Amino acid sequence: MKIGELSKKTGVAASAIRYYEKMELLVPRRGDNGYRDYPIEAVELLNLISLAKDLGLSLNEIKTVAKVLATNNPNGKLRKQLEDKMLELDNQIKVIRKFQKNIRNLLDSNCPL
């Protein structure tokens, strides 16, 4: 499929798709005319990239995960990166919960807001 169609199916801008290609996250085929031709699997891959970004992974982290998954040869380095990311997410959740509790206390107080 062409880049415009892929963009419509995923909601990812064509410029972002080209950037992901430059980062080697996506590898389209090239037709005789030089146009990019993305396989149907690119839709799922872009959805995974978007989800991973929403969860706080950097593009370099996503690239590392994608390479390992593509080769089916996981190693300890990826495990360590994912464990570090889990700790980071746990810390962010703690901060958000504390902030949420403070707001709840403020709303429940008799202070005029």
PDB file of C-alpha atoms in Angstrom:
ATOM      1  CA  MET A   1       0.000   0.000   0.000  1.00  0.00           C
ATOM      2  CA  LYS A   2       1.116   3.551  -0.591  1.00  0.00           C
ATOM      3  CA  ILE A   3       2.122   5.918   2.195  1.00  0.00           C
ATOM      4  CA  GLY A   4      -1.114   7.937   2.001  1.00  0.00           C
ATOM      5  CA  GLU A   5      -3.253   4.848   2.475  1.00  0.00           C
ATOM      6  CA  LEU A   6      -1.070   3.664   5.366  1.00  0.00           C
ATOM      7  CA  SER A   7      -1.389   7.093   6.948  1.00  0.00           C
ATOM      8  CA  LYS A   8      -5.196   6.997   6.671  1.00  0.00           C
ATOM      9  CA  LYS A   9      -5.413   3.470   8.117  1.00  0.00           C
ATOM     10  CA  THR A  10      -3.222   4.260  11.128  1.00  0.00           C
ATOM     11  CA  GLY A  11      -3.759   7.963  11.749  1.00  0.00           C
ATOM     12  CA  VAL A  12       0.017   8.443  11.602  1.00  0.00           C
ATOM     13  CA  ALA A  13       1.151  11.379   9.481  1.00  0.00           C
ATOM     14  CA  ALA A  14       3.052  10.550   6.291  1.00  0.00           C
ATOM     15  CA  SER A  15       5.957  12.657   7.554  1.00  0.00           C
ATOM     16  CA  ALA A  16       6.143  10.495  10.704  1.00  0.00           C
ATOM     17  CA  ILE A  17       6.039   7.336   8.591  1.00  0.00           C
ATOM     18  CA  ARG A  18       8.958   8.645   6.516  1.00  0.00           C
ATOM     19  CA  TYR A  19      10.808   9.475   9.754  1.00  0.00           C
ATOM     20  CA  TYR A  20      10.215   5.948  11.096  1.00  0.00           C
ATOM     21  CA  GLU A  21      11.568   4.662   7.803  1.00  0.00           C
ATOM     22  CA  LYS A  22      14.667   6.833   8.240  1.00  0.00           C
ATOM     23  CA  MET A  23      15.028   5.413  11.787  1.00  0.00           C
ATOM     24  CA  GLU A  24      14.791   1.931  10.196  1.00  0.00           C
ATOM     25  CA  LEU A  25      11.635   1.037  12.099  1.00  0.00           C
ATOM     26  CA  LEU A  26       9.766   0.531   8.820  1.00  0.00           C
ATOM     27  CA  VAL A  27      11.244  -0.853   5.643  1.00  0.00           C
ATOM     28  CA  PRO A  28       8.961  -0.469   2.626  1.00  0.00           C
ATOM     29  CA  ARG A  29       9.544  -2.121  -0.677  1.00  0.00           C
ATOM     30  CA  ARG A  30      10.216   0.172  -3.632  1.00  0.00           C
ATOM     31  CA  GLY A  31       8.363  -0.278  -6.879  1.00  0.00           C
ATOM     32  CA  ASP A  32       9.950   0.187 -10.295  1.00  0.00           C
ATOM     33  CA  ASN A  33       8.602   3.740 -10.176  1.00  0.00           C
ATOM     34  CA  GLY A  34      10.446   4.378  -6.883  1.00  0.00           C
ATOM     35  CA  TYR A  35       7.245   4.715  -4.835  1.00  0.00           C
ATOM     36  CA  ARG A  36       7.155   3.220  -1.362  1.00  0.00           C
ATOM     37  CA  ASP A  37       5.014   0.116  -1.058  1.00  0.00           C
ATOM     38  CA  TYR A  38       4.194  -0.910   2.514  1.00  0.00           C
ATOM     39  CA  PRO A  39       3.020  -4.428   3.369  1.00  0.00           C
ATOM     40  CA  ILE A  40      -0.225  -4.868   5.320  1.00  0.00           C
ATOM     41  CA  GLU A  41       1.874  -5.734   8.408  1.00  0.00           C
ATOM     42  CA  ALA A  42       3.011  -2.102   8.493  1.00  0.00           C
ATOM     43  CA  VAL A  43      -0.410  -1.147   9.884  1.00  0.00           C
ATOM     44  CA  GLU A  44       0.094  -3.350  12.951  1.00  0.00           C
ATOM     45  CA  LEU A  45       3.705  -2.212  13.323  1.00  0.00           C
ATOM     46  CA  LEU A  46       2.711   1.469  13.251  1.00  0.00           C
ATOM     47  CA  ASN A  47      -0.018   0.799  15.807  1.00  0.00           C
ATOM     48  CA  LEU A  48       2.569  -0.876  18.052  1.00  0.00           C
ATOM     49  CA  ILE A  49       4.985   2.025  17.589  1.00  0.00           C
ATOM     50  CA  SER A  50       2.241   4.496  18.520  1.00  0.00           C
ATOM     51  CA  LEU A  51       1.290   2.485  21.594  1.00  0.00           C
ATOM     52  CA  ALA A  52       4.922   2.152  22.692  1.00  0.00           C
ATOM     53  CA  LYS A  53       5.414   5.906  22.289  1.00  0.00           C
ATOM     54  CA  ASP A  54       2.246   6.558  24.318  1.00  0.00           C
ATOM     55  CA  LEU A  55       3.656   4.314  27.036  1.00  0.00           C
ATOM     56  CA  GLY A  56       6.815   6.401  27.191  1.00  0.00           C
ATOM     57  CA  LEU A  57       9.309   4.398  25.164  1.00  0.00           C
ATOM     58  CA  SER A  58      11.724   6.405  23.062  1.00  0.00           C
ATOM     59  CA  LEU A  59      12.127   5.647  19.372  1.00  0.00           C
ATOM     60  CA  ASN A  60      15.564   4.185  20.077  1.00  0.00           C
ATOM     61  CA  GLU A  61      14.039   1.865  22.690  1.00  0.00           C
ATOM     62  CA  ILE A  62      11.300   0.894  20.240  1.00  0.00           C
ATOM     63  CA  LYS A  63      13.925   0.245  17.580  1.00  0.00           C
ATOM     64  CA  THR A  64      15.860  -2.033  19.935  1.00  0.00           C
ATOM     65  CA  VAL A  65      12.733  -4.000  20.809  1.00  0.00           C
ATOM     66  CA  ALA A  66      11.697  -4.246  17.147  1.00  0.00           C
ATOM     67  CA  LYS A  67      15.129  -5.536  16.109  1.00  0.00           C
ATOM     68  CA  VAL A  68      15.143  -8.192  18.802  1.00  0.00           C
ATOM     69  CA  LEU A  69      11.622  -9.301  17.966  1.00  0.00           C
ATOM     70  CA  ALA A  70      12.471  -9.393  14.262  1.00  0.00           C
ATOM     71  CA  THR A  71      15.493 -11.640  14.827  1.00  0.00           C
ATOM     72  CA  ASN A  72      13.786 -13.819  17.446  1.00  0.00           C
ATOM     73  CA  ASN A  73      17.051 -13.685  19.389  1.00  0.00           C
ATOM     74  CA  PRO A  74      16.377 -11.845  22.671  1.00  0.00           C
ATOM     75  CA  ASN A  75      19.310 -11.001  24.895  1.00  0.00           C
ATOM     76  CA  GLY A  76      19.922  -9.681  28.387  1.00  0.00           C
ATOM     77  CA  LYS A  77      20.411  -6.123  27.159  1.00  0.00           C
ATOM     78  CA  LEU A  78      16.790  -5.826  26.050  1.00  0.00           C
ATOM     79  CA  ARG A  79      15.571  -7.351  29.309  1.00  0.00           C
ATOM     80  CA  LYS A  80      17.559  -4.751  31.279  1.00  0.00           C
ATOM     81  CA  GLN A  81      16.162  -1.895  29.163  1.00  0.00           C
ATOM     82  CA  LEU A  82      12.609  -3.133  29.652  1.00  0.00           C
ATOM     83  CA  GLU A  83      13.130  -3.616  33.382  1.00  0.00           C
ATOM     84  CA  ASP A  84      14.501  -0.056  33.625  1.00  0.00           C
ATOM     85  CA  LYS A  85      11.483   1.229  31.694  1.00  0.00           C
ATOM     86  CA  MET A  86       9.158  -0.621  34.079  1.00  0.00           C
ATOM     87  CA  LEU A  87      10.844   1.054  37.066  1.00  0.00           C
ATOM     88  CA  GLU A  88      10.506   4.436  35.368  1.00  0.00           C
ATOM     89  CA  LEU A  89       6.801   3.819  34.701  1.00  0.00           C
ATOM     90  CA  ASP A  90       6.246   2.657  38.291  1.00  0.00           C
ATOM     91  CA  ASN A  91       7.830   5.877  39.556  1.00  0.00           C
ATOM     92  CA  GLN A  92       5.668   7.980  37.249  1.00  0.00           C
ATOM     93  CA  ILE A  93       2.563   6.170  38.515  1.00  0.00           C
ATOM     94  CA  LYS A  94       3.560   6.904  42.135  1.00  0.00           C
ATOM     95  CA  VAL A  95       3.987  10.601  41.350  1.00  0.00           C
ATOM     96  CA  ILE A  96       0.639  10.748  39.556  1.00  0.00           C
ATOM     97  CA  ARG A  97      -1.138   8.973  42.427  1.00  0.00           C
ATOM     98  CA  LYS A  98       0.375  11.384  44.951  1.00  0.00           C
ATOM     99  CA  PHE A  99      -0.705  14.350  42.831  1.00  0.00           C
ATOM    100  CA  GLN A 100      -4.166  12.832  42.469  1.00  0.00           C
ATOM    101  CA  LYS A 101      -4.420  12.374  46.253  1.00  0.00           C
ATOM    102  CA  ASN A 102      -3.404  15.990  46.859  1.00  0.00           C
ATOM    103  CA  ILE A 103      -6.021  17.267  44.437  1.00  0.00           C
ATOM    104  CA  ARG A 104      -8.663  15.015  45.991  1.00  0.00           C
ATOM    105  CA  ASN A 105      -7.779  16.341  49.468  1.00  0.00           C
ATOM    106  CA  LEU A 106      -7.989  19.905  48.229  1.00  0.00           C
ATOM    107  CA  LEU A 107     -11.384  19.304  46.639  1.00  0.00           C
ATOM    108  CA  ASP A 108     -12.669  17.592  49.786  1.00  0.00           C
ATOM    109  CA  SER A 109     -11.469  20.389  52.067  1.00  0.00           C
ATOM    110  CA  ASN A 110     -13.621  23.321  53.055  1.00  0.00           C
ATOM    111  CA  CYS A 111     -11.293  25.770  51.321  1.00  0.00           C
ATOM    112  CA  PRO A 112     -13.037  28.077  48.880  1.00  0.00           C
ATOM    113  CA  LEU A 113     -11.672  27.381  45.415  1.00  0.00           C
TER     114      LEU A 113
END
